[in-house]
Amino acid sequence: MIARLGGAFGRNVVLAVTVVFFGLPVVWLLLAPTKTSATLAAEPLAFGSVAQVGSAWEHLLGYQDGVIGDWIVNSAVYSAASVVLVLLTAVPAGYALAVGRFRGRETLLVLTLITMIVPSAALILPLYLEMAAVGLTNTALSVILPLGFYPFGVYLVFLFTANTLPLSIVEAARVDGCSEWGILLRIFLPPARPVVVVVAFFAFVNSWNSYFLPFIMLVDVDAATLQTGLQVLAGSTGAVSGVNFTGIPIREPELALAAVVSIAPILLIFLFAQRYLAAGHTVGAEKG
Amino acid sequence: MMSVREDPRVAVGRPAATPSPSPAPRRRRTGPGWTFVGPYGALLVLFGLAPAVYGLYQAIIVTPVVGAPHYDVTGNFSAVLGDHRLWPAVRNVGLYLLVWLPVMLVVVFAVALVIDARRTRFGAFTRFVSYVPGSIAGAAAALLWLFMFSPAVSPVGALLAPAAADNGTFLSDGRMPVVLAVMGIAAGGGGWIVMLHGALTGISTEVLEAARLDGASAWQTVRRIKLPMIRDYVAFILVVSLANGFQVFVEPQVMGAAATGQISRTWSVNQLVFTYATAEANYGRAAALSVLLLVPCVVAATVVIRFTRFYRVDR
């Protein structure tokens, strides 16, 4: 059997099974909002109608006075703010860790690696206690600031710098009287734009998808993100249990549509910028 | 320092630093320093280190049902370890890891090797498709897989129906390890496949050509050349996945909230932490269990950094 796998037929069978396993759920999710709850059950993989998507969207907007609009805005604001914070802190740090020689450099590098591999979920409860102690829970800052700490971004910039920027160039610029920040801005940054984009992508995906952090920090339903809002939506309507006694017209297609909205920006990045993201996977994995 | 070998995938042949031939004065320039790393360092301390320290501090404050909170080094830890909900949660997470990790390793290695065996459009397409579910994370992923495992709406509902309970539900505490394993492979497998494929394409074509000329079959090439070259990814994937798996929270939490009554609210260890902190407002116990959970993750991280070649800290 193993020998057969080398043959074209065996290969294609493995590939086809893989495509179905990874592709089917995504296709199902994209098709679900085009159908009603009843047709969804009858024909899971058929295309319904565009009109049905519109009516599902109407139902979503009708949920708690359109709170989903707040969730979208919140997700966008929290993510954008944390990405800016990541870029402002991670780019100079990764660069300096690769180029500079200063006290504490190695400690900082090792701590960066450890905090990068330890899953963020491990620290969230203590982080919540810390935020509660300074009275920041239930504010945007309680989500933005922790997401702005992004060691993987620092590591990517560090690797890029160590691999591509010859120290002799840095030295030459210094001799010519360029300041340290001047070297970063004029010598390092222009050719480093691709890695900055990659860091921004990853930081955005990380922020937009974060669930546990906003879930525990943000109490008010209109401060929630799309990710945490989804659970509210699913839990409060009983849409998935099959028994929806609430009378709220939120059923499977509406939930699927909300899920599609919540993954849309990430899905687009994965579809159209996969080459960039894949580059990150070749330098080591990030925590989930 | 760290014994981290140069990673062939990221290193671009830089010769070892040789002493400068010019007899310049040997005052070392320090270059960019703490003004560059300061802001990041502050975030690291505030959100990377301080929570761990503060968690440890909270863990030694016992809040009794009656009376004032007081310091007690072991009180919360022994209360947590004696909680009847802890061991079922540990067993749940352990079973999940036992199902998930071996299957995922086999799947990602097999698929990466098959894609690499011959560069075809179909192979590239498969790699692309396998990566896409990685974009569906958190609550959206939990909802999606809740649907996938609901006999009524799932595209494979007919396969699930015979195993469903009388009320038509498939999910249960006992089935969660398998459900989470399938989710874990679907969400994370593509990233690993991309990584392994990247490593495989890094194998020099001369080596593969030489093997072919010597008459090696495709299978022999896999076994004698490709597998040994990517073998240490096994440990890497295992350790990183273990660290994440210990912390599983979102999936059972969202599935439990959406499909009321089917899944225990303290199914995973982190859910028990959350229950301590919210429903029971017992920060001491929540912090104690968090600290206990943090230990294996820090150990795993240190193992990866020290004993594999995947991360390097030397220039």
Coordinates of C-alpha atoms in Angstrom, one line a residue:
Chain A
M1 CA 0.0 0.0 0.0
I2 CA 2.8 2.3 0.9
A3 CA 4.5 1.7 -2.4
R4 CA 1.3 2.6 -4.2
L5 CA 1.3 6.0 -2.6
G6 CA 4.3 6.8 -4.7
G7 CA 2.2 6.3 -7.8
A8 CA 0.1 9.0 -9.3
F9 CA -3.1 7.4 -8.4
G10 CA -2.3 7.0 -4.7
R11 CA -0.9 10.5 -4.6
N12 CA -4.0 12.0 -6.0
V13 CA -6.2 10.0 -3.6
V14 CA -4.3 11.4 -0.6
L15 CA -4.5 14.9 -2.1
A16 CA -8.2 14.7 -2.8
V17 CA -9.0 13.4 0.7
T18 CA -6.9 16.3 2.1
V19 CA -8.7 18.9 0.0
V20 CA -12.1 17.6 1.1
F21 CA -11.1 17.5 4.8
F22 CA -9.7 21.0 4.9
G23 CA -12.0 22.5 2.3
L24 CA -15.4 21.1 3.0
P25 CA -16.0 22.9 6.3
V26 CA -15.0 26.2 4.8
V27 CA -17.2 25.7 1.7
W28 CA -20.1 24.7 4.0
L29 CA -19.6 27.8 6.1
L30 CA -19.6 30.1 3.1
L31 CA -22.7 28.5 1.6
A32 CA -24.8 28.3 4.9
P33 CA -25.9 31.9 5.0
T34 CA -27.5 31.5 1.5
K35 CA -30.1 29.1 2.9
T36 CA -32.8 28.9 5.5
S37 CA -32.5 26.7 8.5
A38 CA -34.7 24.1 6.8
T39 CA -32.9 24.0 3.4
L40 CA -29.6 24.0 5.3
A41 CA -30.6 20.7 6.8
A42 CA -31.9 19.2 3.6
E43 CA -29.1 20.3 1.3
P44 CA -26.0 21.1 3.3
L45 CA -23.8 21.8 0.2
A46 CA -26.2 23.5 -2.2
F47 CA -26.3 27.2 -3.0
G48 CA -29.4 28.9 -1.8
S49 CA -30.0 32.5 -2.9
V50 CA -28.4 35.8 -2.4
A51 CA -31.7 37.2 -1.1
Q52 CA -31.5 34.8 1.8
V53 CA -28.1 36.3 2.7
G54 CA -29.8 39.7 2.8
S55 CA -32.6 38.5 5.1
A56 CA -30.1 36.8 7.4
W57 CA -28.2 40.0 7.6
E58 CA -31.4 41.9 8.4
H59 CA -32.0 39.4 11.3
L60 CA -28.5 40.0 12.6
L61 CA -29.0 43.7 12.5
G62 CA -32.2 43.3 14.3
Y63 CA -30.4 41.6 17.2
Q64 CA -30.2 43.9 20.2
D65 CA -30.5 47.1 18.1
G66 CA -27.7 46.2 15.7
V67 CA -25.1 45.5 18.4
I68 CA -23.2 43.5 15.7
G69 CA -22.2 46.9 14.2
D70 CA -20.6 47.8 17.5
W71 CA -18.7 44.5 17.5
I72 CA -17.4 45.1 14.0
V73 CA -16.2 48.6 15.0
N74 CA -14.7 47.4 18.2
S75 CA -12.8 44.5 16.6
A76 CA -11.5 46.9 14.0
V77 CA -10.4 49.6 16.5
Y78 CA -8.8 47.2 19.0
S79 CA -6.9 45.4 16.2
A80 CA -5.8 48.5 14.4
A81 CA -4.6 50.1 17.6
S82 CA -2.7 47.1 18.8
V83 CA -1.1 46.6 15.3
V84 CA 0.2 50.2 15.5
L85 CA 1.6 49.5 19.0
V86 CA 3.2 46.3 17.8
L87 CA 4.9 48.0 14.8
L88 CA 6.1 51.0 16.9
T89 CA 7.7 48.7 19.6
A90 CA 8.6 45.5 17.8
V91 CA 10.5 46.9 14.8
P92 CA 13.0 49.0 16.7
A93 CA 13.4 46.3 19.3
G94 CA 14.0 43.5 16.8
Y95 CA 16.4 45.6 14.9
A96 CA 18.4 46.7 18.0
L97 CA 18.5 43.1 19.3
A98 CA 20.2 42.1 16.0
V99 CA 22.5 45.0 15.5
G100 CA 23.2 46.3 19.0
R101 CA 25.3 44.9 21.8
F102 CA 23.9 46.1 25.2
R103 CA 23.4 44.9 28.7
G104 CA 20.5 42.6 29.0
R105 CA 20.3 41.8 25.3
E106 CA 20.5 38.1 25.7
T107 CA 18.1 38.0 28.6
L108 CA 15.6 40.0 26.5
L109 CA 16.0 37.6 23.6
V110 CA 15.5 34.5 25.7
L111 CA 12.4 36.1 27.4
T112 CA 11.1 37.0 24.0
L113 CA 11.3 33.4 22.8
I114 CA 9.8 32.0 26.0
T115 CA 6.8 34.5 26.0
M116 CA 6.4 33.8 22.3
I117 CA 6.0 30.0 22.7
V118 CA 4.1 30.0 26.0
P119 CA 0.4 30.2 24.9
S120 CA -1.2 33.6 25.7
A121 CA -4.0 31.8 27.4
A122 CA -1.6 30.8 30.2
L123 CA -1.3 34.3 31.4
I124 CA -4.7 35.7 30.8
L125 CA -6.2 35.1 34.2
P126 CA -3.3 36.7 36.1
L127 CA -3.3 39.5 33.5
Y128 CA -7.0 40.0 34.4
L129 CA -6.1 40.3 38.1
E130 CA -3.4 42.8 37.2
M131 CA -5.7 44.9 35.1
A132 CA -8.4 44.7 37.8
A133 CA -5.8 45.9 40.4
V134 CA -5.2 49.1 38.3
G135 CA -8.8 49.5 37.4
L136 CA -8.5 49.0 33.7
T137 CA -10.8 46.1 33.2
N138 CA -13.7 46.7 30.8
T139 CA -11.8 49.4 28.9
A140 CA -10.4 49.2 25.4
L141 CA -6.9 49.6 26.9
S142 CA -7.2 46.3 28.7
V143 CA -7.4 44.6 25.3
I144 CA -5.2 46.8 23.2
L145 CA -2.1 47.0 25.5
P146 CA -1.7 43.2 26.0
L147 CA -2.2 42.6 22.3
G148 CA 0.5 45.3 21.6
F149 CA 3.0 43.0 23.3
Y150 CA 3.9 40.7 20.4
P151 CA 7.2 38.9 20.8
F152 CA 6.8 36.9 17.6
G153 CA 7.0 40.2 15.7
V154 CA 10.2 41.1 17.5
Y155 CA 11.6 37.7 16.6
L156 CA 10.7 38.1 12.9
V157 CA 12.4 41.5 12.7
F158 CA 15.4 40.2 14.6
L159 CA 15.8 37.2 12.2
F160 CA 15.4 39.4 9.2
T161 CA 17.9 41.9 10.4
A162 CA 20.4 39.3 11.4
N163 CA 20.1 37.6 8.1
T164 CA 20.1 40.5 5.7
L165 CA 21.7 43.6 7.1
P166 CA 25.5 43.4 7.1
L167 CA 27.1 45.0 10.1
S168 CA 29.6 46.7 7.9
I169 CA 26.9 48.8 6.3
V170 CA 25.7 49.9 9.7
E171 CA 29.3 50.7 10.7
A172 CA 29.8 52.7 7.5
A173 CA 26.6 54.8 8.0
R174 CA 27.8 55.5 11.6
V175 CA 31.2 56.6 10.3
D176 CA 29.4 58.9 7.9
G177 CA 27.7 60.5 10.9
C178 CA 24.3 58.9 10.7
S179 CA 22.5 58.7 14.0
E180 CA 21.3 55.3 15.3
W181 CA 17.7 56.2 14.6
G182 CA 18.7 57.6 11.3
I183 CA 20.3 54.2 10.4
L184 CA 17.0 52.5 11.4
L185 CA 14.9 54.8 9.3
R186 CA 17.1 55.3 6.3
I187 CA 19.2 52.2 5.9
F188 CA 17.3 49.4 7.6
L189 CA 13.6 50.3 6.9
P190 CA 13.4 50.8 3.2
P191 CA 14.5 47.2 2.2
A192 CA 12.8 45.8 5.4
R193 CA 9.3 46.8 4.3
P194 CA 8.2 43.2 3.4
V195 CA 9.1 42.0 6.9
V196 CA 7.2 44.9 8.4
V197 CA 4.2 44.0 6.4
V198 CA 4.5 40.3 7.5
V199 CA 4.7 41.4 11.2
A200 CA 1.6 43.7 10.6
F201 CA -0.3 40.8 9.1
F202 CA 0.5 38.4 11.9
A203 CA -0.2 40.9 14.6
F204 CA -3.5 41.8 12.9
V205 CA -4.5 38.1 12.7
N206 CA -3.5 37.6 16.3
S207 CA -5.5 40.6 17.6
W208 CA -8.6 40.1 15.4
N209 CA -8.8 36.4 16.4
S210 CA -8.1 36.8 20.1
Y211 CA -10.9 35.5 22.1
F212 CA -10.0 34.7 25.7
L213 CA -8.5 38.2 26.4
P214 CA -11.6 40.3 25.3
F215 CA -13.9 37.6 26.7
I216 CA -12.4 38.0 30.2
M217 CA -11.6 41.7 30.1
L218 CA -14.7 43.2 28.6
V219 CA -18.0 42.9 30.5
D220 CA -20.4 45.2 28.5
V221 CA -22.0 43.5 25.5
D222 CA -21.5 46.6 23.4
A223 CA -17.8 46.7 24.2
A224 CA -17.4 43.1 22.9
T225 CA -15.5 42.1 19.8
L226 CA -16.9 40.0 16.9
Q227 CA -15.2 36.9 18.4
T228 CA -16.8 37.2 21.8
G229 CA -20.0 38.6 20.4
L230 CA -20.4 35.4 18.4
Q231 CA -20.7 33.4 21.6
V232 CA -23.2 35.8 23.0
L233 CA -25.2 35.5 19.8
A234 CA -25.1 31.7 19.8
G235 CA -25.6 31.3 23.5
S236 CA -28.5 33.8 24.1
T237 CA -30.6 32.6 21.2
G238 CA -30.3 28.8 21.5
A239 CA -29.9 28.7 17.8
V240 CA -27.6 25.7 17.9
S241 CA -29.4 23.6 20.4
G242 CA -32.2 23.1 17.9
V243 CA -34.6 24.5 20.3
N244 CA -35.1 28.2 19.8
F245 CA -37.8 29.3 22.1
T246 CA -36.7 32.9 22.3
G247 CA -38.5 34.0 19.1
I248 CA -35.4 35.9 18.0
P249 CA -34.9 35.0 14.3
I250 CA -31.2 34.0 14.8
R251 CA -30.8 30.5 13.5
E252 CA -28.0 28.5 11.9
P253 CA -27.8 30.7 8.7
E254 CA -27.6 33.9 10.8
L255 CA -24.9 32.4 13.0
A256 CA -22.9 31.2 9.9
L257 CA -23.2 34.7 8.4
A258 CA -21.9 36.3 11.6
A259 CA -19.1 33.8 11.6
V260 CA -18.3 34.6 8.0
V261 CA -18.3 38.3 8.8
S262 CA -16.0 37.7 11.8
I263 CA -13.5 35.8 9.7
A264 CA -13.8 37.8 6.5
P265 CA -10.7 40.0 6.9
I266 CA -8.5 37.1 8.0
L267 CA -9.9 34.9 5.3
L268 CA -9.0 37.5 2.7
I269 CA -5.5 37.8 4.1
F270 CA -5.1 34.1 4.0
L271 CA -6.4 33.8 0.5
F272 CA -4.5 36.7 -1.1
A273 CA -1.4 37.1 1.1
Q274 CA -0.7 33.5 1.8
R275 CA 2.8 33.8 0.4
Y276 CA 3.6 36.4 3.1
L277 CA 2.1 34.5 6.0
A278 CA 3.7 31.2 4.8
A279 CA 7.1 33.0 5.1
G280 CA 6.4 33.3 8.9
H281 CA 5.9 29.5 9.1
T282 CA 9.3 28.8 7.8
V283 CA 11.0 30.7 10.6
G284 CA 9.2 28.9 13.4
A285 CA 5.7 28.6 14.7
E286 CA 3.8 31.0 16.7
K287 CA 1.7 30.1 19.6
G288 CA -2.0 29.6 18.9
Chain B
M1 CA 25.3 30.7 25.2
M2 CA 22.5 28.8 23.5
S3 CA 23.5 25.9 21.5
V4 CA 21.3 26.8 18.6
R5 CA 22.4 25.6 15.2
E6 CA 21.9 27.8 12.3
D7 CA 18.6 27.1 10.7
P8 CA 19.3 26.3 7.0
R9 CA 16.0 27.8 6.0
V10 CA 16.7 31.2 7.4
A11 CA 20.4 31.6 7.4
V12 CA 21.9 33.2 4.3
G13 CA 25.5 31.9 4.5
R14 CA 27.2 34.5 6.7
P15 CA 30.8 33.6 7.5
A16 CA 31.7 33.5 11.2
A17 CA 32.7 36.9 12.3
T18 CA 36.5 37.3 11.9
P19 CA 38.5 39.9 13.7
S20 CA 38.7 43.1 11.7
P21 CA 42.1 43.2 10.0
S22 CA 42.4 47.0 10.4
P23 CA 44.2 47.9 13.6
A24 CA 41.5 50.4 14.6
P25 CA 41.2 51.4 18.2
R26 CA 39.3 48.5 19.9
R27 CA 36.6 50.6 21.6
R28 CA 33.5 48.6 20.9
R29 CA 30.6 50.7 19.7
T30 CA 27.5 49.6 21.3
G31 CA 25.1 50.7 18.6
P32 CA 21.4 51.0 19.2
G33 CA 20.5 50.3 22.8
W34 CA 17.8 50.6 25.3
T35 CA 16.0 53.5 23.6
F36 CA 15.2 51.1 20.8
V37 CA 14.1 48.2 23.0
G38 CA 12.7 50.2 25.9
P39 CA 9.1 50.4 24.9
Y40 CA 9.0 46.8 23.9
G41 CA 10.8 45.9 27.1
A42 CA 8.2 47.7 29.1
L43 CA 5.4 45.8 27.4
L44 CA 7.3 42.5 28.0
V45 CA 7.6 43.3 31.7
L46 CA 4.0 44.5 32.1
F47 CA 2.3 41.8 30.1
G48 CA 4.8 39.0 30.0
L49 CA 6.4 38.9 33.4
A50 CA 4.3 40.9 35.7
P51 CA 1.2 38.7 35.3
A52 CA 3.2 35.6 36.2
V53 CA 4.6 37.3 39.3
Y54 CA 1.3 38.8 40.3
G55 CA -0.5 35.5 39.7
L56 CA 2.0 33.9 42.1
Y57 CA 1.3 36.6 44.6
Q58 CA -2.5 36.2 44.3
A59 CA -2.1 32.4 44.6
I60 CA -0.9 32.7 48.2
I61 CA -3.8 34.8 49.3
V62 CA -6.6 32.6 50.7
T63 CA -10.1 34.0 50.7
P64 CA -12.2 31.9 53.1
V65 CA -16.0 31.8 52.9
V66 CA -16.1 33.4 56.3
G67 CA -13.5 35.8 57.6
A68 CA -10.8 38.0 56.2
P69 CA -8.4 37.0 53.4
H70 CA -5.0 35.9 54.6
Y71 CA -1.6 34.7 53.4
D72 CA -1.2 30.9 53.1
V73 CA 1.4 29.5 50.8
T74 CA -0.1 26.1 50.2
G75 CA -3.8 26.7 50.9
N76 CA -5.0 27.5 47.4
F77 CA -2.8 25.0 45.8
S78 CA -4.0 22.1 48.0
A79 CA -7.6 23.3 47.6
V80 CA -7.2 23.3 43.8
L81 CA -5.5 19.9 43.7
G82 CA -8.2 18.5 45.9
D83 CA -11.1 19.9 43.8
H84 CA -13.2 17.0 42.5
R85 CA -13.5 18.8 39.1
L86 CA -9.8 19.1 38.5
W87 CA -9.0 15.5 37.7
P88 CA -11.8 14.9 35.2
A89 CA -10.6 18.1 33.4
V90 CA -7.0 16.9 33.4
R91 CA -8.2 13.6 32.0
N92 CA -10.3 15.3 29.3
V93 CA -7.3 17.4 28.2
G94 CA -4.9 14.5 28.4
L95 CA -7.2 12.3 26.2
Y96 CA -7.6 15.1 23.7
L97 CA -3.8 15.5 23.4
L98 CA -3.4 11.7 23.1
V99 CA -5.8 11.6 20.2
W100 CA -4.8 14.8 18.6
L101 CA -1.0 14.8 18.5
P102 CA -0.2 11.4 16.9
V103 CA -2.9 11.7 14.3
M104 CA -1.9 15.3 13.4
L105 CA 1.8 14.3 13.1
V106 CA 0.9 11.4 10.7
V107 CA -1.4 13.6 8.7
V108 CA 0.9 16.6 8.3
F109 CA 4.0 14.5 7.5
A110 CA 2.1 12.3 5.0
V111 CA 0.5 15.2 3.2
A112 CA 3.7 17.3 3.1
L113 CA 5.7 14.3 1.7
V114 CA 3.0 13.5 -0.8
I115 CA 2.8 17.1 -2.0
D116 CA 6.6 17.2 -2.3
A117 CA 6.9 13.9 -4.1
R118 CA 6.1 15.5 -7.4
R119 CA 5.5 19.2 -7.9
T120 CA 2.0 19.3 -9.5
R121 CA -0.7 22.0 -9.6
F122 CA -3.0 19.7 -7.6
G123 CA -0.3 19.5 -4.9
A124 CA 0.1 23.2 -4.7
F125 CA -3.7 23.6 -4.6
T126 CA -3.9 21.1 -1.8
R127 CA -1.3 23.0 0.2
F128 CA -3.2 26.2 -0.4
V129 CA -6.6 24.7 0.7
S130 CA -5.1 23.1 3.8
Y131 CA -3.9 26.5 5.0
V132 CA -7.2 28.3 4.6
P133 CA -9.0 26.8 7.7
G134 CA -6.3 28.4 9.8
S135 CA -8.0 31.7 9.2
I136 CA -11.0 30.4 11.1
A137 CA -10.1 30.7 14.7
G138 CA -11.6 31.2 18.1
A139 CA -15.4 31.4 18.5
A140 CA -16.0 31.2 14.7
A141 CA -14.1 27.9 14.5
A142 CA -15.9 26.5 17.6
L143 CA -19.3 27.4 16.0
L144 CA -18.3 26.0 12.6
W145 CA -17.3 22.7 14.1
L146 CA -20.3 22.7 16.4
F147 CA -22.3 22.7 13.1
M148 CA -20.0 20.1 11.5
F149 CA -20.8 17.8 14.4
S150 CA -24.5 18.5 14.5
P151 CA -26.3 15.6 12.7
A152 CA -29.1 17.9 11.6
V153 CA -27.1 20.4 9.5
S154 CA -23.7 18.8 9.0
P155 CA -22.6 17.8 5.4
V156 CA -21.6 14.4 7.0
G157 CA -24.7 14.4 9.1
A158 CA -25.7 10.9 7.8
L159 CA -22.5 9.5 9.3
L160 CA -23.1 11.1 12.6
A161 CA -26.8 10.4 13.0
P162 CA -26.5 6.7 14.1
A163 CA -24.2 7.8 17.0
A164 CA -26.4 10.7 18.1
A165 CA -28.3 10.7 21.3
D166 CA -32.1 10.5 21.5
N167 CA -32.5 14.2 21.3
G168 CA -30.5 14.4 18.1
T169 CA -27.2 15.7 19.6
F170 CA -23.8 14.2 18.9
L171 CA -21.6 16.2 21.2
S172 CA -20.9 15.0 24.7
D173 CA -18.1 15.3 27.3
G174 CA -16.7 11.9 26.2
R175 CA -16.6 12.8 22.5
M176 CA -15.0 16.2 22.9
P177 CA -11.4 14.8 22.7
V178 CA -12.1 13.5 19.2
V179 CA -14.0 16.6 18.2
L180 CA -11.3 18.9 19.4
A181 CA -8.6 16.7 17.7
V182 CA -10.4 17.0 14.4
M183 CA -10.7 20.8 14.9
G184 CA -7.1 21.0 15.9
I185 CA -5.9 19.2 12.8
A186 CA -8.2 21.3 10.5
A187 CA -7.1 24.6 12.0
G188 CA -3.4 24.0 12.6
G189 CA -2.5 21.2 10.2
G190 CA -2.2 23.5 7.2
G191 CA 0.4 25.8 8.9
W192 CA 2.6 22.7 9.7
I193 CA 2.1 21.3 6.2
V194 CA 3.3 24.6 4.8
M195 CA 6.3 24.6 7.2
L196 CA 7.3 21.0 6.4
H197 CA 6.9 21.6 2.7
G198 CA 9.2 24.6 3.0
A199 CA 11.7 22.4 4.7
L200 CA 11.4 19.7 2.1
T201 CA 11.9 22.1 -0.8
G202 CA 15.1 23.2 1.1
I203 CA 16.7 19.8 0.5
S204 CA 19.3 20.3 -2.1
T205 CA 18.3 19.1 -5.6
E206 CA 21.8 17.7 -6.0
V207 CA 21.2 15.3 -3.2
L208 CA 17.9 14.2 -4.6
E209 CA 19.4 13.9 -8.1
A210 CA 22.3 11.8 -6.8
A211 CA 19.8 9.5 -5.1
R212 CA 17.8 9.2 -8.3
L213 CA 20.9 8.4 -10.3
D214 CA 21.8 5.7 -7.8
G215 CA 18.4 4.2 -8.5
A216 CA 16.6 5.1 -5.3
S217 CA 12.8 4.7 -5.6
A218 CA 10.5 7.5 -4.5
W219 CA 9.8 5.6 -1.3
Q220 CA 13.5 5.1 -0.6
T221 CA 14.1 8.8 -1.1
V222 CA 11.4 9.6 1.4
R223 CA 12.7 7.1 4.0
R224 CA 16.5 7.6 3.6
I225 CA 16.7 11.3 2.7
K226 CA 13.6 13.3 3.3
L227 CA 12.4 11.9 6.6
P228 CA 15.8 12.1 8.3
M229 CA 16.1 15.7 7.1
I230 CA 12.7 16.8 8.7
R231 CA 12.7 14.4 11.6
D232 CA 13.4 17.0 14.3
Y233 CA 10.2 18.8 13.3
V234 CA 8.4 16.0 15.2
A235 CA 9.7 17.2 18.5
F236 CA 9.1 20.8 17.6
I237 CA 5.5 20.3 16.5
L238 CA 4.8 18.1 19.5
V239 CA 6.2 20.6 22.1
V240 CA 4.5 23.7 20.6
S241 CA 1.2 21.8 20.3
L242 CA 1.4 20.4 23.8
A243 CA 1.9 23.8 25.3
N244 CA -1.2 25.1 23.4
G245 CA -3.2 21.9 24.1
F246 CA -2.8 22.2 27.9
Q247 CA -4.4 25.6 27.7
V248 CA -7.5 24.7 25.6
F249 CA -10.3 27.0 26.5
V250 CA -12.2 28.6 23.6
E251 CA -13.5 25.6 21.9
P252 CA -15.2 23.8 24.8
Q253 CA -16.3 27.1 26.2
V254 CA -18.0 28.3 23.1
M255 CA -19.4 24.9 22.2
G256 CA -20.7 24.5 25.8
A257 CA -22.3 28.0 25.7
A258 CA -23.9 27.5 22.3
A259 CA -25.1 23.9 22.8
T260 CA -26.4 24.3 26.2
G261 CA -26.1 21.3 28.6
Q262 CA -24.1 19.1 26.3
I263 CA -20.7 19.9 27.5
S264 CA -19.5 20.4 31.1
R265 CA -18.6 24.0 32.0
T266 CA -15.4 22.8 33.5
W267 CA -14.5 20.4 30.7
S268 CA -10.9 21.7 30.4
V269 CA -8.5 22.9 33.1
N270 CA -8.5 26.5 31.9
Q271 CA -12.3 26.5 32.1
L272 CA -12.0 25.5 35.7
V273 CA -9.6 28.5 36.2
F274 CA -12.3 30.7 34.5
T275 CA -15.0 29.2 36.8
Y276 CA -13.0 30.0 39.9
A277 CA -12.4 33.6 38.7
T278 CA -15.9 34.4 37.6
A279 CA -18.7 32.2 39.0
E280 CA -16.9 31.6 42.3
A281 CA -15.0 34.9 42.5
N282 CA -12.1 33.1 44.1
Y283 CA -9.0 34.8 42.6
G284 CA -6.6 32.9 44.8
R285 CA -7.6 29.5 43.5
A286 CA -7.8 30.8 39.9
A287 CA -4.3 32.2 40.2
A288 CA -3.0 29.0 41.8
L289 CA -4.3 26.8 39.0
S290 CA -3.1 29.3 36.4
V291 CA 0.4 29.1 37.9
L292 CA 0.2 25.3 37.9
L293 CA -0.8 25.3 34.2
L294 CA 1.9 27.8 33.3
V295 CA 4.7 25.5 34.6
P296 CA 4.5 22.8 31.9
C297 CA 4.2 25.5 29.2
V298 CA 7.4 27.4 30.3
V299 CA 9.2 24.0 30.5
A300 CA 8.0 23.2 27.0
A301 CA 9.1 26.6 25.7
T302 CA 12.6 26.2 27.3
V303 CA 13.0 22.7 25.9
V304 CA 12.2 24.0 22.3
I305 CA 14.6 26.9 22.7
R306 CA 17.5 24.9 24.2
F307 CA 17.3 21.6 22.5
T308 CA 16.0 22.2 19.0
R309 CA 17.5 24.3 16.2
F310 CA 14.2 26.2 15.5
Y311 CA 14.9 29.3 17.4
R312 CA 18.2 31.1 17.5
V313 CA 19.4 34.1 19.5
D314 CA 22.9 34.5 18.2
R315 CA 23.6 36.7 15.2

